Amino acid sequence: MKILVTGGLGFIGSETAISLIKAGHTPIIVDNLYNAKASVVNRIEAITGVRPEFHQIDVCDKEKLDELFSQTKVEAVIHFAGYKAVGESVSKPLMYYRNNLDSTLSLLECMLKHDVKNIIFSSSATIYGSPDSVPLRETSPRKEATNPYGQTKVIIEKILEDVSKVNEGFHAVLLRYFNPIGAHPSGLLGEDPNGIPNNLMPYISQVSIGKLPKLRVFGDDYKTVDGTGVRDYIHVLDLAEGHVAALKALDKDPGVYIYNLGTGRGTSVLELVKAFEEATGIKIPYEIAPRRAGDVDAVYANCDKAYEELGWKAKLSIKDACKDSYNFQKKNPNGIED
Ligand code: UD1
């Protein structure tokens, strides 16, 4: 299948492009390089032996996007492109709403104009807000997000539901990611955040190579196994495979299909630190710091639906992810260079 992959040079998009190629599909990558490097194309080629088609286009640029849809007939779109830094979204809400919503609206308008009616969307567990109970199921309530980044995911899910109601034959698959970590085992691809990382695994990785002095553990008085926050960390390779599996939903009756992509297991901050130390043999110095605003005790998934309907489940362990994150960080101390 020929599939347009927006944001296809990013952390999750590039791994998904690899999984698509391995499964015999043809990804057509679109990325504006805001948070990715053009050299990722070479790295995808080095891993798969196939050089994917790449267009440096901003998905908000409807004219260029329209031109691409006119030139290339794609059967489906996987939409990753978007800004994703939670803290930045709080300080620059308009930038987040404008970019994430504008790009999605342009994309949907182009898709409908060119009669492309299959979309898989990168949603997030953030849409469950502060959960009433865990594990989270797809039927758990979608709540108002606590930050503009999360709110764009909530709004885009709703837009896709509305679009699918009135467009015959339209399939929208909403994939709700839990916490993606890990990297490609080759060390060629991985998470490369701009500036000081906000998320836990990139922070631990940078501490492990001495780039940052120590980890700050945000709170040790949560109602969890050891008082630190519990999340569902999923290896990015498993997550990428989830997108290939999600293509199966496009064969079902038209409509909206929602799947949690996680492991179904919760891991605390200190458990993740311990797993990283065991997987790499490197000590991670840390200190307990105050809670971070907006954080909750525990967020983890029930992923039965993805297994029952798509035959997908996460296979790799937390230790695999720690080993791969470390390997990537060690080989790319300054991130992916052009
Ligand atoms: C965060 C976002 C979420 C987003 C996801 C994308 C918030 C409130 N949530 O999820 O909307 O979809 O990233 O990846 O920002 N921690 C530390 N020290 C650190 C960093 C994190 O102790 O330096 C702890 C946090 O308190 C939390 C856990 O590690 O308990 C995971 O944090 P993080 O990696 O930022 O992910 P989430 O907060 O789950």
mmCIF file of N, CA and C and ligand atoms in Angstrom, residues 12 84-87 123-127 145-147 149-150 153 177-181 191 197-204 214-219 222 228-233 267-270 272 287 289-297 299, ligand 1:
data_model
loop_
_atom_site.group_PDB
_atom_site.id
_atom_site.type_symbol
_atom_site.label_atom_id
_atom_site.label_comp_id
_atom_site.label_asym_id
_atom_site.label_seq_id
_atom_site.Cartn_x
_atom_site.Cartn_y
_atom_site.Cartn_z
ATOM 1 N N ILE A 12 8.821 8.685 16.174
ATOM 2 C CA ILE A 12 7.903 7.556 15.940
ATOM 3 C C ILE A 12 7.671 7.369 14.436
ATOM 4 N N LYS A 84 4.919 18.890 19.935
ATOM 5 C CA LYS A 84 4.613 17.911 20.992
ATOM 6 C C LYS A 84 5.179 18.221 22.378
ATOM 7 N N ALA A 85 5.763 19.421 22.556
ATOM 8 C CA ALA A 85 6.340 19.706 23.866
ATOM 9 C C ALA A 85 5.285 20.333 24.780
ATOM 10 N N VAL A 86 4.953 19.590 25.845
ATOM 11 C CA VAL A 86 3.867 20.003 26.734
ATOM 12 C C VAL A 86 4.116 21.388 27.345
ATOM 13 N N GLY A 87 5.301 21.580 27.920
ATOM 14 C CA GLY A 87 5.617 22.850 28.596
ATOM 15 C C GLY A 87 5.564 24.022 27.621
ATOM 16 N N SER A 123 -2.690 9.775 18.220
ATOM 17 C CA SER A 123 -3.267 10.420 19.390
ATOM 18 C C SER A 123 -2.437 10.031 20.609
ATOM 19 N N SER A 124 -2.952 10.306 21.777
ATOM 20 C CA SER A 124 -2.128 10.135 22.972
ATOM 21 C C SER A 124 -2.992 9.780 24.171
ATOM 22 N N ALA A 125 -2.393 9.086 25.117
ATOM 23 C CA ALA A 125 -3.072 8.785 26.373
ATOM 24 C C ALA A 125 -3.398 10.064 27.136
ATOM 25 N N THR A 126 -2.799 11.164 26.709
ATOM 26 C CA THR A 126 -3.055 12.453 27.351
ATOM 27 C C THR A 126 -4.550 12.811 27.286
ATOM 28 N N ILE A 127 -5.269 12.247 26.299
ATOM 29 C CA ILE A 127 -6.694 12.565 26.145
ATOM 30 C C ILE A 127 -7.539 11.949 27.282
ATOM 31 N N ALA A 145 -7.926 18.203 28.258
ATOM 32 C CA ALA A 145 -6.512 18.055 28.581
ATOM 33 C C ALA A 145 -6.064 19.222 29.453
ATOM 34 N N THR A 146 -4.939 19.017 30.161
ATOM 35 C CA THR A 146 -4.473 20.059 31.081
ATOM 36 C C THR A 146 -3.530 21.035 30.383
ATOM 37 N N ASN A 147 -3.255 20.814 29.098
ATOM 38 C CA ASN A 147 -2.332 21.720 28.403
ATOM 39 C C ASN A 147 -2.726 21.788 26.929
ATOM 40 N N TYR A 149 -1.111 21.327 24.150
ATOM 41 C CA TYR A 149 -0.679 20.184 23.324
ATOM 42 C C TYR A 149 -1.723 19.070 23.414
ATOM 43 N N GLY A 150 -2.058 18.697 24.644
ATOM 44 C CA GLY A 150 -3.030 17.611 24.849
ATOM 45 C C GLY A 150 -4.394 17.974 24.284
ATOM 46 N N LYS A 153 -4.847 17.224 20.709
ATOM 47 C CA LYS A 153 -5.142 15.801 20.445
ATOM 48 C C LYS A 153 -6.642 15.533 20.652
ATOM 49 N N TYR A 177 -1.251 6.588 22.052
ATOM 50 C CA TYR A 177 0.045 6.097 22.532
ATOM 51 C C TYR A 177 0.175 6.349 24.022
ATOM 52 N N PHE A 178 0.779 5.394 24.709
ATOM 53 C CA PHE A 178 1.172 5.647 26.093
ATOM 54 C C PHE A 178 2.595 6.261 26.043
ATOM 55 N N ASN A 179 3.574 5.802 26.802
ATOM 56 C CA ASN A 179 4.846 6.544 26.806
ATOM 57 C C ASN A 179 5.907 5.862 25.941
ATOM 58 N N PRO A 180 6.138 6.363 24.731
ATOM 59 C CA PRO A 180 7.119 5.733 23.839
ATOM 60 C C PRO A 180 8.557 5.980 24.309
ATOM 61 N N ILE A 181 9.338 4.926 24.375
ATOM 62 C CA ILE A 181 10.762 5.041 24.740
ATOM 63 C C ILE A 181 11.551 4.097 23.823
ATOM 64 N N GLU A 191 15.149 9.072 19.873
ATOM 65 C CA GLU A 191 14.527 10.338 20.255
ATOM 66 C C GLU A 191 15.591 11.414 20.391
ATOM 67 N N PRO A 197 15.669 17.771 27.807
ATOM 68 C CA PRO A 197 14.460 16.946 27.657
ATOM 69 C C PRO A 197 13.439 17.170 28.770
ATOM 70 N N ASN A 198 12.173 17.069 28.396
ATOM 71 C CA ASN A 198 11.090 17.123 29.398
ATOM 72 C C ASN A 198 10.721 15.725 29.837
ATOM 73 N N ASN A 199 10.819 14.777 28.913
ATOM 74 C CA ASN A 199 10.350 13.418 29.204
ATOM 75 C C ASN A 199 11.428 12.609 29.916
ATOM 76 N N LEU A 200 10.954 11.603 30.645
ATOM 77 C CA LEU A 200 11.842 10.875 31.552
ATOM 78 C C LEU A 200 12.980 10.136 30.851
ATOM 79 N N MET A 201 12.678 9.316 29.828
ATOM 80 C CA MET A 201 13.739 8.483 29.251
ATOM 81 C C MET A 201 14.859 9.280 28.590
ATOM 82 N N PRO A 202 14.525 10.300 27.763
ATOM 83 C CA PRO A 202 15.622 11.097 27.205
ATOM 84 C C PRO A 202 16.461 11.769 28.298
ATOM 85 N N TYR A 203 15.804 12.122 29.409
ATOM 86 C CA TYR A 203 16.544 12.758 30.509
ATOM 87 C C TYR A 203 17.529 11.756 31.125
ATOM 88 N N ILE A 204 17.020 10.542 31.417
ATOM 89 C CA ILE A 204 17.888 9.499 31.991
ATOM 90 C C ILE A 204 19.048 9.207 31.042
ATOM 91 N N LYS A 214 22.300 15.025 37.033
ATOM 92 C CA LYS A 214 21.473 14.032 37.716
ATOM 93 C C LYS A 214 20.001 14.197 37.383
ATOM 94 N N LEU A 215 19.290 13.105 37.603
ATOM 95 C CA LEU A 215 17.847 13.108 37.343
ATOM 96 C C LEU A 215 17.139 13.729 38.541
ATOM 97 N N ARG A 216 16.080 14.481 38.257
ATOM 98 C CA ARG A 216 15.204 14.937 39.344
ATOM 99 C C ARG A 216 13.934 14.109 39.247
ATOM 100 N N VAL A 217 13.632 13.389 40.313
ATOM 101 C CA VAL A 217 12.428 12.552 40.337
ATOM 102 C C VAL A 217 11.310 13.421 40.890
ATOM 103 N N PHE A 218 10.314 13.670 40.051
ATOM 104 C CA PHE A 218 9.264 14.620 40.424
ATOM 105 C C PHE A 218 8.230 13.974 41.340
ATOM 106 N N GLY A 219 8.492 14.011 42.641
ATOM 107 C CA GLY A 219 7.510 13.553 43.630
ATOM 108 C C GLY A 219 7.723 12.108 44.041
ATOM 109 N N TYR A 222 3.278 9.907 45.568
ATOM 110 C CA TYR A 222 2.091 9.478 44.813
ATOM 111 C C TYR A 222 1.587 8.155 45.382
ATOM 112 N N THR A 228 6.588 7.022 43.467
ATOM 113 C CA THR A 228 6.902 7.793 42.249
ATOM 114 C C THR A 228 5.886 7.458 41.157
ATOM 115 N N GLY A 229 5.760 8.358 40.199
ATOM 116 C CA GLY A 229 4.717 8.249 39.167
ATOM 117 C C GLY A 229 4.845 6.965 38.348
ATOM 118 N N VAL A 230 3.700 6.381 38.039
ATOM 119 C CA VAL A 230 3.679 5.142 37.253
ATOM 120 C C VAL A 230 3.138 5.425 35.851
ATOM 121 N N ARG A 231 3.877 4.944 34.821
ATOM 122 C CA ARG A 231 3.452 5.117 33.430
ATOM 123 C C ARG A 231 3.635 3.802 32.680
ATOM 124 N N ASP A 232 3.074 3.779 31.474
ATOM 125 C CA ASP A 232 3.133 2.583 30.626
ATOM 126 C C ASP A 232 4.138 2.869 29.502
ATOM 127 N N TYR A 233 5.376 2.418 29.701
ATOM 128 C CA TYR A 233 6.447 2.713 28.734
ATOM 129 C C TYR A 233 6.477 1.645 27.657
ATOM 130 N N THR A 267 5.017 1.095 35.194
ATOM 131 C CA THR A 267 6.387 1.090 35.739
ATOM 132 C C THR A 267 6.607 2.432 36.420
ATOM 133 N N SER A 268 7.152 2.402 37.639
ATOM 134 C CA SER A 268 7.373 3.672 38.348
ATOM 135 C C SER A 268 8.679 4.305 37.874
ATOM 136 N N VAL A 269 8.856 5.573 38.223
ATOM 137 C CA VAL A 269 10.090 6.284 37.829
ATOM 138 C C VAL A 269 11.308 5.534 38.379
ATOM 139 N N LEU A 270 11.234 5.148 39.665
ATOM 140 C CA LEU A 270 12.400 4.473 40.257
ATOM 141 C C LEU A 270 12.605 3.081 39.673
ATOM 142 N N LEU A 272 12.008 2.352 36.579
ATOM 143 C CA LEU A 272 12.635 2.583 35.264
ATOM 144 C C LEU A 272 14.130 2.888 35.440
ATOM 145 N N GLU A 287 17.854 12.781 42.520
ATOM 146 C CA GLU A 287 17.369 13.366 43.772
ATOM 147 C C GLU A 287 15.856 13.484 43.683
ATOM 148 N N ALA A 289 12.585 15.490 43.897
ATOM 149 C CA ALA A 289 12.231 16.898 43.730
ATOM 150 C C ALA A 289 10.710 17.033 43.923
ATOM 151 N N PRO A 290 10.204 18.270 44.025
ATOM 152 C CA PRO A 290 8.754 18.427 44.161
ATOM 153 C C PRO A 290 7.996 17.862 42.963
ATOM 154 N N ARG A 291 6.716 17.584 43.155
ATOM 155 C CA ARG A 291 5.860 17.114 42.060
ATOM 156 C C ARG A 291 5.872 18.111 40.906
ATOM 157 N N ARG A 292 5.684 17.620 39.692
ATOM 158 C CA ARG A 292 5.559 18.504 38.519
ATOM 159 C C ARG A 292 4.073 18.786 38.306
ATOM 160 N N ALA A 293 3.754 20.058 38.057
ATOM 161 C CA ALA A 293 2.337 20.422 37.883
ATOM 162 C C ALA A 293 1.709 19.588 36.774
ATOM 163 N N GLY A 294 0.519 19.109 36.993
ATOM 164 C CA GLY A 294 -0.209 18.381 35.949
ATOM 165 C C GLY A 294 0.046 16.883 35.950
ATOM 166 N N ASP A 295 1.034 16.402 36.715
ATOM 167 C CA ASP A 295 1.316 14.957 36.739
ATOM 168 C C ASP A 295 0.289 14.211 37.594
ATOM 169 N N VAL A 296 0.066 12.957 37.252
ATOM 170 C CA VAL A 296 -0.884 12.139 38.011
ATOM 171 C C VAL A 296 -0.186 10.880 38.510
ATOM 172 N N ASP A 297 -0.863 10.175 39.432
ATOM 173 C CA ASP A 297 -0.251 9.005 40.073
ATOM 174 C C ASP A 297 0.137 7.922 39.055
ATOM 175 N N VAL A 299 -0.783 6.022 35.123
ATOM 176 C CA VAL A 299 -1.460 5.946 33.814
ATOM 177 C C VAL A 299 -0.925 4.715 33.097
HETATM 178 C C1 UD1 B 1 4.122 13.611 29.042
HETATM 179 C C2 UD1 B 1 2.954 14.554 28.871
HETATM 180 C C3 UD1 B 1 1.944 13.950 27.951
HETATM 181 C C4 UD1 B 1 2.583 13.600 26.621
HETATM 182 C C5 UD1 B 1 3.808 12.728 26.824
HETATM 183 C C6 UD1 B 1 4.542 12.618 25.499
HETATM 184 C C7 UD1 B 1 2.798 15.912 30.917
HETATM 185 C C8 UD1 B 1 2.018 16.212 32.141
HETATM 186 N N1 UD1 B 1 2.360 14.883 30.167
HETATM 187 O O1 UD1 B 1 3.638 12.413 29.647
HETATM 188 O O2 UD1 B 1 0.893 14.860 27.726
HETATM 189 O O3 UD1 B 1 1.674 12.937 25.785
HETATM 190 O O4 UD1 B 1 4.684 13.330 27.781
HETATM 191 O O5 UD1 B 1 5.658 11.846 25.604
HETATM 192 O O6 UD1 B 1 3.781 16.559 30.632
HETATM 193 N N2 UD1 B 1 9.639 12.463 35.472
HETATM 194 C C9 UD1 B 1 10.597 12.699 36.440
HETATM 195 N N3 UD1 B 1 11.684 13.466 36.097
HETATM 196 C C10 UD1 B 1 11.861 13.983 34.850
HETATM 197 C C11 UD1 B 1 10.859 13.735 33.868
HETATM 198 C C12 UD1 B 1 9.761 12.977 34.214
HETATM 199 O O7 UD1 B 1 10.480 12.245 37.581
HETATM 200 O O8 UD1 B 1 12.866 14.679 34.602
HETATM 201 C C13 UD1 B 1 8.474 11.600 35.808
HETATM 202 C C14 UD1 B 1 7.131 12.284 35.677
HETATM 203 O O9 UD1 B 1 6.777 12.928 36.859
HETATM 204 C C15 UD1 B 1 6.225 11.089 35.336
HETATM 205 C C16 UD1 B 1 7.141 10.150 34.556
HETATM 206 O O10 UD1 B 1 8.465 10.543 34.889
HETATM 207 O O11 UD1 B 1 5.817 10.439 36.502
HETATM 208 C C17 UD1 B 1 6.963 10.240 33.054
HETATM 209 O O12 UD1 B 1 7.089 11.593 32.632
HETATM 210 P P1 UD1 B 1 7.164 11.996 31.088
HETATM 211 O O13 UD1 B 1 8.210 11.186 30.413
HETATM 212 O O14 UD1 B 1 7.314 13.483 31.020
HETATM 213 O O15 UD1 B 1 5.777 11.536 30.482
HETATM 214 P P2 UD1 B 1 4.263 11.879 30.952
HETATM 215 O O16 UD1 B 1 4.239 12.942 31.983
HETATM 216 O O17 UD1 B 1 3.599 10.600 31.284
#
